[in-house]
Short mmCIF file of C-alpha atoms and ligand atoms in Angstrom, two decimals:
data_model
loop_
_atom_site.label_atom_id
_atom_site.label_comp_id
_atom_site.label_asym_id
_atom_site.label_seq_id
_atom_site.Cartn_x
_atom_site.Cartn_y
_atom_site.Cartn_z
CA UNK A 215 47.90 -14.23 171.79
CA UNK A 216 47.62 -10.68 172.90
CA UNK A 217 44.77 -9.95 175.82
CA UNK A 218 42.55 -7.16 175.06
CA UNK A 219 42.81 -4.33 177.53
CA UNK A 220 39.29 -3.84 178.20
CA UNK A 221 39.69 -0.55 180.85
CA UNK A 222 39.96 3.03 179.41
CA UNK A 223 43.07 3.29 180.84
CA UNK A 224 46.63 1.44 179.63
CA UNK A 225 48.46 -0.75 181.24
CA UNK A 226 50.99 1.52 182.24
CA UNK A 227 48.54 3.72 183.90
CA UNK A 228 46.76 0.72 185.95
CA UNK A 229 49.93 -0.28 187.18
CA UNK A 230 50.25 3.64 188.37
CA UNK A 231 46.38 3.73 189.81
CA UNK A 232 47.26 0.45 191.50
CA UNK A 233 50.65 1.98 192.87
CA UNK A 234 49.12 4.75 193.91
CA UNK A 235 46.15 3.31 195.64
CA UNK A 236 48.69 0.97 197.73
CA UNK A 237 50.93 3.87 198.78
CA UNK A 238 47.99 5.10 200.62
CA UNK A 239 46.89 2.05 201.93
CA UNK A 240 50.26 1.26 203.46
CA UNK A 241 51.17 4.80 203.99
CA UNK A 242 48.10 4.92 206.64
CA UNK A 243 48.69 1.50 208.31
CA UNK A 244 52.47 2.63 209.20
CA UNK A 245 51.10 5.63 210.72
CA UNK A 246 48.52 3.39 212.79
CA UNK A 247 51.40 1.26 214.12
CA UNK A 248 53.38 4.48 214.66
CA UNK A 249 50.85 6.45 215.90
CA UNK A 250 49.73 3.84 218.60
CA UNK A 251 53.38 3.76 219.60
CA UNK A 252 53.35 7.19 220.25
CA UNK A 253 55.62 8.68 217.84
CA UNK A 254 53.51 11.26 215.94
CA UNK A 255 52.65 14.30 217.78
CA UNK A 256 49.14 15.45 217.27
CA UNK A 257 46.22 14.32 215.87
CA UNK A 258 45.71 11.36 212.69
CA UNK A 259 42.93 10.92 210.89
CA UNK A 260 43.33 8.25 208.37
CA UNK A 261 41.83 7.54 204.77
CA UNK A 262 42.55 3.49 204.10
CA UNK A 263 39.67 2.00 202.52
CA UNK A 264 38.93 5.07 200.31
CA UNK A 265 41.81 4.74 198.26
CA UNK A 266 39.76 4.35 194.97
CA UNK A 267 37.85 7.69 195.58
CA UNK A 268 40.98 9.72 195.68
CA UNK A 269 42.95 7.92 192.67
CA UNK A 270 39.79 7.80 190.79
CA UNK A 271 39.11 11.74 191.04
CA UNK A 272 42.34 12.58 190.74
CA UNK A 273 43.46 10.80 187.83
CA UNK A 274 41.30 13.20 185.67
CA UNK A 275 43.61 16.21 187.41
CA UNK A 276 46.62 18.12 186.41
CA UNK A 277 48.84 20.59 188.61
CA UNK A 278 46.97 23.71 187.66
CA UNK A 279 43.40 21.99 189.16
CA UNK A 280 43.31 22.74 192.70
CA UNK A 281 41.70 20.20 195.41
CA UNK A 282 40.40 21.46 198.84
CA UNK A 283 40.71 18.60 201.04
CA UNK A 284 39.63 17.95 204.15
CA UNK A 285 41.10 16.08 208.27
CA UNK A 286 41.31 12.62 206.57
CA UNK A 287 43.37 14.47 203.81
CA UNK A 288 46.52 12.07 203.43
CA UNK A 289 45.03 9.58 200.22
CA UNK A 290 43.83 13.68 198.52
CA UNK A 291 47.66 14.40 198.94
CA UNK A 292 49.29 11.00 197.85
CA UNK A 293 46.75 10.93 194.89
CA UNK A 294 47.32 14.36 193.69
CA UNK A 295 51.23 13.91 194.13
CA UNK A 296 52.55 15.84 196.99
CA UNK A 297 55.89 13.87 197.54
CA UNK A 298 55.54 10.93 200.08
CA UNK A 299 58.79 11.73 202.25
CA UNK A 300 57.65 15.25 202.92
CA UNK A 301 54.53 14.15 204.21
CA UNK A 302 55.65 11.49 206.37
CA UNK A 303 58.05 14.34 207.97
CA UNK A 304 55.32 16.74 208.06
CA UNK A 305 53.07 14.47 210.07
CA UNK A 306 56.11 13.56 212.15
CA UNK A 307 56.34 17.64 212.27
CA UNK A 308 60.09 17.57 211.37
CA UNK A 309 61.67 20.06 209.44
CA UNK A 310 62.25 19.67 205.47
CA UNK A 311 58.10 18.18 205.61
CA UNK A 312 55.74 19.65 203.41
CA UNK A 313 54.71 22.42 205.42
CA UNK A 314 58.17 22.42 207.66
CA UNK A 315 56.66 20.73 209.87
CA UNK A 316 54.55 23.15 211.42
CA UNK A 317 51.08 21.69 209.84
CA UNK A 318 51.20 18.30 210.79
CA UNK A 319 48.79 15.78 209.53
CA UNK A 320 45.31 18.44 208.88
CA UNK A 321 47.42 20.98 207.54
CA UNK A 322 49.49 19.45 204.63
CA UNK A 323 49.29 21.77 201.60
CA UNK A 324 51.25 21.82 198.73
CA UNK A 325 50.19 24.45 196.22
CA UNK A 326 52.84 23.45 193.47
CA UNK A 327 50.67 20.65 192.56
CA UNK A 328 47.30 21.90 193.10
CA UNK A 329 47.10 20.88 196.99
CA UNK A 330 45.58 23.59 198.80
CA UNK A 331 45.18 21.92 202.00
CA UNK A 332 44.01 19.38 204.10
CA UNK A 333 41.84 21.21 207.01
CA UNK A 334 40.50 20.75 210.49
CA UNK A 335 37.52 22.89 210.03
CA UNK A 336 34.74 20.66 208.55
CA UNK A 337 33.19 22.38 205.34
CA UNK A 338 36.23 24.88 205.04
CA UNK A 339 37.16 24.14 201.32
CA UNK A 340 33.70 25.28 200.33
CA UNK A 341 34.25 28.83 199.90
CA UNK A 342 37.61 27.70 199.88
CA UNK A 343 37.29 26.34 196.26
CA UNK A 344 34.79 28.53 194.89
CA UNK A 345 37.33 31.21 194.86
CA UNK A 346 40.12 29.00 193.10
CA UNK A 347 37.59 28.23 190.91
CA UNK A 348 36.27 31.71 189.99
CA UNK A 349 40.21 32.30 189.68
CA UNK A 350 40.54 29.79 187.26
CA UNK A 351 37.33 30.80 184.95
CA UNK A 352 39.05 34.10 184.51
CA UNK A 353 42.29 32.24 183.45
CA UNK A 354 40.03 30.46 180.99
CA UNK A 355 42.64 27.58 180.72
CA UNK A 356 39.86 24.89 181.68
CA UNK A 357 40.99 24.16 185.27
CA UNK A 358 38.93 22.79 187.45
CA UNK A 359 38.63 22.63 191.75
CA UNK A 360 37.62 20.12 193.56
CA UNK A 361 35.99 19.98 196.75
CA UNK A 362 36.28 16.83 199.52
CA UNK A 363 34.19 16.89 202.18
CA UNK A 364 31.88 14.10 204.46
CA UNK A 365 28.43 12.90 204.87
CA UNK A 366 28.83 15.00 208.39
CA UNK A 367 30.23 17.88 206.62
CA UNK A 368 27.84 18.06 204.05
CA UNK A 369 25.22 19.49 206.39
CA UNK A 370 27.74 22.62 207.42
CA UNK A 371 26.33 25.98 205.94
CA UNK A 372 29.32 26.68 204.07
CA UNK A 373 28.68 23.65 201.61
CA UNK A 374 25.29 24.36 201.25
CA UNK A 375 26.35 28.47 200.53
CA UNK A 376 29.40 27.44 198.09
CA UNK A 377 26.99 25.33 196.55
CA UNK A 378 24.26 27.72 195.94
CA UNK A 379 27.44 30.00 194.31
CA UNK A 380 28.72 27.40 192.20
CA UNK A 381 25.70 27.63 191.10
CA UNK A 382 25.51 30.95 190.39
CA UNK A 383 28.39 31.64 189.10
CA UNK A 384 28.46 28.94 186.76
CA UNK A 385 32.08 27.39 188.70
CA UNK A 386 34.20 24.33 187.81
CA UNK A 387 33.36 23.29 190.80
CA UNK A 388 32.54 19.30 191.39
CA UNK A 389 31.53 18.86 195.21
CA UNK A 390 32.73 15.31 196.27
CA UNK A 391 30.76 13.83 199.24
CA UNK A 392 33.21 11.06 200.43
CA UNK A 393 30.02 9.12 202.35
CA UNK A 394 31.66 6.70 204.88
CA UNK A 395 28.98 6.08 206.51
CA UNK A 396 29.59 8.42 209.83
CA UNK A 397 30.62 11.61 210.92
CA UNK A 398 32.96 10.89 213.93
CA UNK A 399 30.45 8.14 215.90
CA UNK A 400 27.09 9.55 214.58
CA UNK A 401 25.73 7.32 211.50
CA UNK A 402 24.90 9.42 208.38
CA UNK A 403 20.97 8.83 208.42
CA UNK A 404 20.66 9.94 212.25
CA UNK A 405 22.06 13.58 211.14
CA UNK A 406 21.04 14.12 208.01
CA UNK A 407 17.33 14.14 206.42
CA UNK A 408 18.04 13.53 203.46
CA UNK A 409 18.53 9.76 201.44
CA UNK A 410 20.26 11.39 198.50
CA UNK A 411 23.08 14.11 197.74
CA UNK A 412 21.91 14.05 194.44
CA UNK A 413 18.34 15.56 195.40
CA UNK A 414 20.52 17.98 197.42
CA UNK A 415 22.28 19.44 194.70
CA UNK A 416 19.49 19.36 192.74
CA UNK A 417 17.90 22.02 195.12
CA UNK A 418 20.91 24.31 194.22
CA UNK A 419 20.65 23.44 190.25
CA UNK A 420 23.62 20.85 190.13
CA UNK A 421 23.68 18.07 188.45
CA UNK A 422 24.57 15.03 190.82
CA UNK A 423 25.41 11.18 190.64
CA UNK A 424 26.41 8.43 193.29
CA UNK A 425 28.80 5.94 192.75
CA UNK A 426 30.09 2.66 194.70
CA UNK A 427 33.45 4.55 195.98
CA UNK A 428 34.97 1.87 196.51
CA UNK A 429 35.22 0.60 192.43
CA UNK A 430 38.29 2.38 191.09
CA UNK A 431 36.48 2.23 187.63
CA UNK A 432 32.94 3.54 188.83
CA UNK A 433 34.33 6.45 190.54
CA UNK A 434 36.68 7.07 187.64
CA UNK A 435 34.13 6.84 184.49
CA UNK A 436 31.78 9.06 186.70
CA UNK A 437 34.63 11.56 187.80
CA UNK A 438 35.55 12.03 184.30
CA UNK A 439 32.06 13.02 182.84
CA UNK A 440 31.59 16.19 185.55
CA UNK A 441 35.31 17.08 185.02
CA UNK A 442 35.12 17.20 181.28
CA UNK A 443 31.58 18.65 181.87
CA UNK A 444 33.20 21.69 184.22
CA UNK A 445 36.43 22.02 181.51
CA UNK A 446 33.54 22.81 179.11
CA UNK A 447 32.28 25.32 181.02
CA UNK A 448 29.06 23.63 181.56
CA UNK A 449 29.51 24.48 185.48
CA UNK A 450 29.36 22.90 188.81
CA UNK A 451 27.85 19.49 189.85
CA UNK A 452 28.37 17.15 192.89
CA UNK A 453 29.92 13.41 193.44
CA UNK A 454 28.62 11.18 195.88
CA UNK A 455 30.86 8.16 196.63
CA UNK A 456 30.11 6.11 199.05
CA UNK A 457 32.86 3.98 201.04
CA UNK A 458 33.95 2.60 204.09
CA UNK A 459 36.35 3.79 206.52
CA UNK A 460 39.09 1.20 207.64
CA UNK A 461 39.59 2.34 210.56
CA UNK A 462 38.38 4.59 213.60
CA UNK A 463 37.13 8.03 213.40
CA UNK A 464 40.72 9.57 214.70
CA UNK A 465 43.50 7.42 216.06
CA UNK A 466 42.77 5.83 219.66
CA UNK A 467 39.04 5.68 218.61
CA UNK A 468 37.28 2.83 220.06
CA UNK A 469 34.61 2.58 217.70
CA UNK A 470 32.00 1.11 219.75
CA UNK A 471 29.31 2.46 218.07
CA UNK A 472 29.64 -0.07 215.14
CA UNK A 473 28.03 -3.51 214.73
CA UNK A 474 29.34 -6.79 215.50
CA UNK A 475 31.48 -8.03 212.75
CA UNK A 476 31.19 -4.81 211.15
CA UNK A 477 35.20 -4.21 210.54
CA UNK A 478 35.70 -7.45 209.47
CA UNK A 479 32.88 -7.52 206.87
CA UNK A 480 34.56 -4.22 205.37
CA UNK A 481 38.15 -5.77 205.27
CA UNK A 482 37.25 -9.19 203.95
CA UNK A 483 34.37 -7.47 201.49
CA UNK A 484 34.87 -4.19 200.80
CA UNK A 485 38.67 -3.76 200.07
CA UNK A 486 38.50 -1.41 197.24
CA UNK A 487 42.61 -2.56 196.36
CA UNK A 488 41.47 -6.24 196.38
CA UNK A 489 38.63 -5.24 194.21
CA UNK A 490 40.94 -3.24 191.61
CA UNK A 491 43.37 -5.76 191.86
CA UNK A 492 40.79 -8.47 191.52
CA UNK A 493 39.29 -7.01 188.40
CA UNK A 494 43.42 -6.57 186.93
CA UNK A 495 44.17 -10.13 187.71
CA UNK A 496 41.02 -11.51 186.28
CA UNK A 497 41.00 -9.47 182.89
CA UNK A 498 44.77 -11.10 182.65
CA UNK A 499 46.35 -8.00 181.49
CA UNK A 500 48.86 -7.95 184.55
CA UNK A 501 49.71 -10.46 186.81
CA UNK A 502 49.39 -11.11 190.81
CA UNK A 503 52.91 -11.27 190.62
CA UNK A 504 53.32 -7.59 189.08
CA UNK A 505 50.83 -6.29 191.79
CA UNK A 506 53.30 -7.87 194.52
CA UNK A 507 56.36 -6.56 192.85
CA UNK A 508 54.55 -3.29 193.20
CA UNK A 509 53.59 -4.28 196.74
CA UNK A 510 57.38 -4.63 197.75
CA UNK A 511 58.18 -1.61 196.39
CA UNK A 512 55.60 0.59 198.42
CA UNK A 513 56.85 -0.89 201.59
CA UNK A 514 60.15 0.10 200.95
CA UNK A 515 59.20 3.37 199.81
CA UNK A 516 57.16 3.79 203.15
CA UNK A 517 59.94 2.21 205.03
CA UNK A 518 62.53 5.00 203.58
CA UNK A 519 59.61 7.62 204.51
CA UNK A 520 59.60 7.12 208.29
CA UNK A 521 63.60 6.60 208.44
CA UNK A 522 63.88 9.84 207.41
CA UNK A 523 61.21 11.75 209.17
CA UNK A 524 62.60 10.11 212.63
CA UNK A 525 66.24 11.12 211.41
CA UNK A 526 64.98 14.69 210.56
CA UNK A 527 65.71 17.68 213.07
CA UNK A 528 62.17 19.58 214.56
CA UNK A 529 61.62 23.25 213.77
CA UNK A 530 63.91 25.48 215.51
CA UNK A 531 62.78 28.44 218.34
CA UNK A 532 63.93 31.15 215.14
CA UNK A 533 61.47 28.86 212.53
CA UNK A 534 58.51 30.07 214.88
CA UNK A 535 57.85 33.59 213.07
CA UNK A 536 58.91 32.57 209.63
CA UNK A 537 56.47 31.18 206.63
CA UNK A 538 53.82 33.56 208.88
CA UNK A 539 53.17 35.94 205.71
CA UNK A 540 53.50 35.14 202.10
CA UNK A 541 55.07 37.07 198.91
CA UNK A 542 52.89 37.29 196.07
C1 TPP B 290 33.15 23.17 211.90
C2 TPP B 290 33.53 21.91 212.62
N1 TPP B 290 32.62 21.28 213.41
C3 TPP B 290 32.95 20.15 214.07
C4 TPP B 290 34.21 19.62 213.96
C5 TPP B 290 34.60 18.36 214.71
N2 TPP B 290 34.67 17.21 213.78
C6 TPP B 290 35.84 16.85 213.22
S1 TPP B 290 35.66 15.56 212.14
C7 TPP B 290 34.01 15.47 212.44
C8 TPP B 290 33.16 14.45 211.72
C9 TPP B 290 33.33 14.53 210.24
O1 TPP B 290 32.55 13.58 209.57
P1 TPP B 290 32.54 13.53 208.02
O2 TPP B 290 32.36 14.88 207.45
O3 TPP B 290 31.55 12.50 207.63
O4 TPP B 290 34.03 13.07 207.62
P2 TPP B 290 34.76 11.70 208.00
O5 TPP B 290 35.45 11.92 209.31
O6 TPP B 290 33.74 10.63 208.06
O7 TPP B 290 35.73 11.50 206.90
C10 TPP B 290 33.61 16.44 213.37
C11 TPP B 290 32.22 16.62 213.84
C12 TPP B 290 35.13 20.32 213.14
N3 TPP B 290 36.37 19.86 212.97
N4 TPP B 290 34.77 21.43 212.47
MG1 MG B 291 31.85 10.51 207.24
#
């Protein structure tokens, strides 16, 4: 007997969330081990345990709507589909990466699909998205921006003033607060006064919801109503997910300032891929065996990624003064 799918997405596409969702996870534990053994130059921020945020948002998005991201940008990237290999060599800061190298890990941008950065300046892709957003109401082709930032970014002026003219301009704007629980080691309620984003953007006339962030599905049905909502032209409104962060603030991070048993409560309870595939699994519409298959294959895929980053050359003393302008 046939099972009934009972998610509003096929099979085929739940096998691609799933996929997607893993790439990231394993994509940011290779840099871990590869950052610890000192082979990335720079600074890492990762984004494992917020995988479901990013494929939920993003599975609503085409090319032509444009994300601002923000330091933890690399799940934003995977999720939107800037090409894995480039970004592995970008982070490496090799030649033939996304941004030739010269970005690194808070710089990857890739505008052909709607990328238009991950940045180190908290609350950047504010204004940042308001203007490919006013861009796209004048195309009139029902694009739509979206805008990543923290719990500790969400109290920088510039999300608070792109807010106030989303509002006013009536943008397709959604404002995604990716709450984690802490901005570097300072816990969300110390810094900011408020319980609620939604009461926030209510003060600026957006609508708001929150949503566990770390249920695929939650994120997803909520992610789809302010998307279609901004297509419409019924304008901006903000996103609250909340989620945990895997692992330290940046790479080499101590993280002293959480609780006892704290990391391993959010591993062994709050794995958003064990949840997705958990709910998969249990509606029996694909099998633990399909999700391993597709397990295998990501490791590989992440495998290939970092063989060719270490194989590829660095930027050259000439590559200094090119990409500097841009032809319109
Ligand atoms: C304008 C600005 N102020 C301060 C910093 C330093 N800084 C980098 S990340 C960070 C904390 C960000 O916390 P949050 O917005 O919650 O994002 P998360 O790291 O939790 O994803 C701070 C203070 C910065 N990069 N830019
Ligand atoms: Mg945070």
């Amino acid at each position: 007997m046939q099972v009934q799918n009972p998610f509003p997405l096929s099979r085929d596409e739940l096998l691609t969330v799933y996929r997607q969702m893993r790439t990231i996870r394993e994509f940011e534990e290779r840099l871990h081990i590869d950052f610890g053994r000192g082979d990335i130059p720079g600074f890492v921020h990762l984004y494992a345990g917020e995988e479901a945020t990013a494929a939920g948002i993003m599975h609503h998005l085409n090319d032509g709507d444009r994300i601002a991201s923000t330091h933890r940008g690399h799940g934003h990237c995977i999720a939107k589909g800037v090409d894995v290999v480039g970004m592995m060599k970008e982070i490496y800061g090799k030649k033939g990466g996304s941004c030739n190298g010269k970005g690194g890990s808070m710089h990857i941008a890739d505008l052909s699909r709607g990328m238009m950065g991950a940045n180190g300046i908290l609350g950047a892709g504010g204004p940042l998205i308001c203007g490919a957003a006013l861009a796209a109401k004048y195309r009139n082709k029902g694009e739509v921006g979206i805008c990543f930032f923290g719990d500790g970014a969400s109290n920088q002026g510039t999300i608070l003033e792109s807010m106030n003219l989303a509002g006013v301009w009536n943008l397709p704007v959604i404002f995604v607060v990716e709450n984690n629980g802490y901005a570097e080691s300072t816990s969300r309620d110390y810094g900011t006064a408020v319980d609620s984003y939604v009461d926030r953007a209510a003060g600026f006339g957006l609508p708001g919801v929150t949503v566990d962030g770390t249920d695929f599905f939650a994120v997803h049905e909520a992610a789809g109503a302010v998307i279609k909502r901004a297509r419409e032209g019924g304008g901006p409104s903000l996103l609250e997910c909340k989620m945990v962060r895997y692992f330290g603030h940046f790479e080499g991070d101590a993280q002293t300032y959480r609780a006892p048993g704290e990391l391993d409560d959010i591993r062994a309870n709050h794995n958003c891929l064990k949840i997705l595939g958990d709910q998969l699994t249990a509606a029996g519409i694909i099998s633990q065996s399909e999700l391993t298959k597709i397990d295998e294959e990501v490791m590989v895929l992440i495998e290939h990624s970092v063989k060719e980053a270490k194989a590829a050359p660095f930027p050259t003393l000439a590559d200094l003064t090119t990409d500097v302008y841009i032809n319109y």
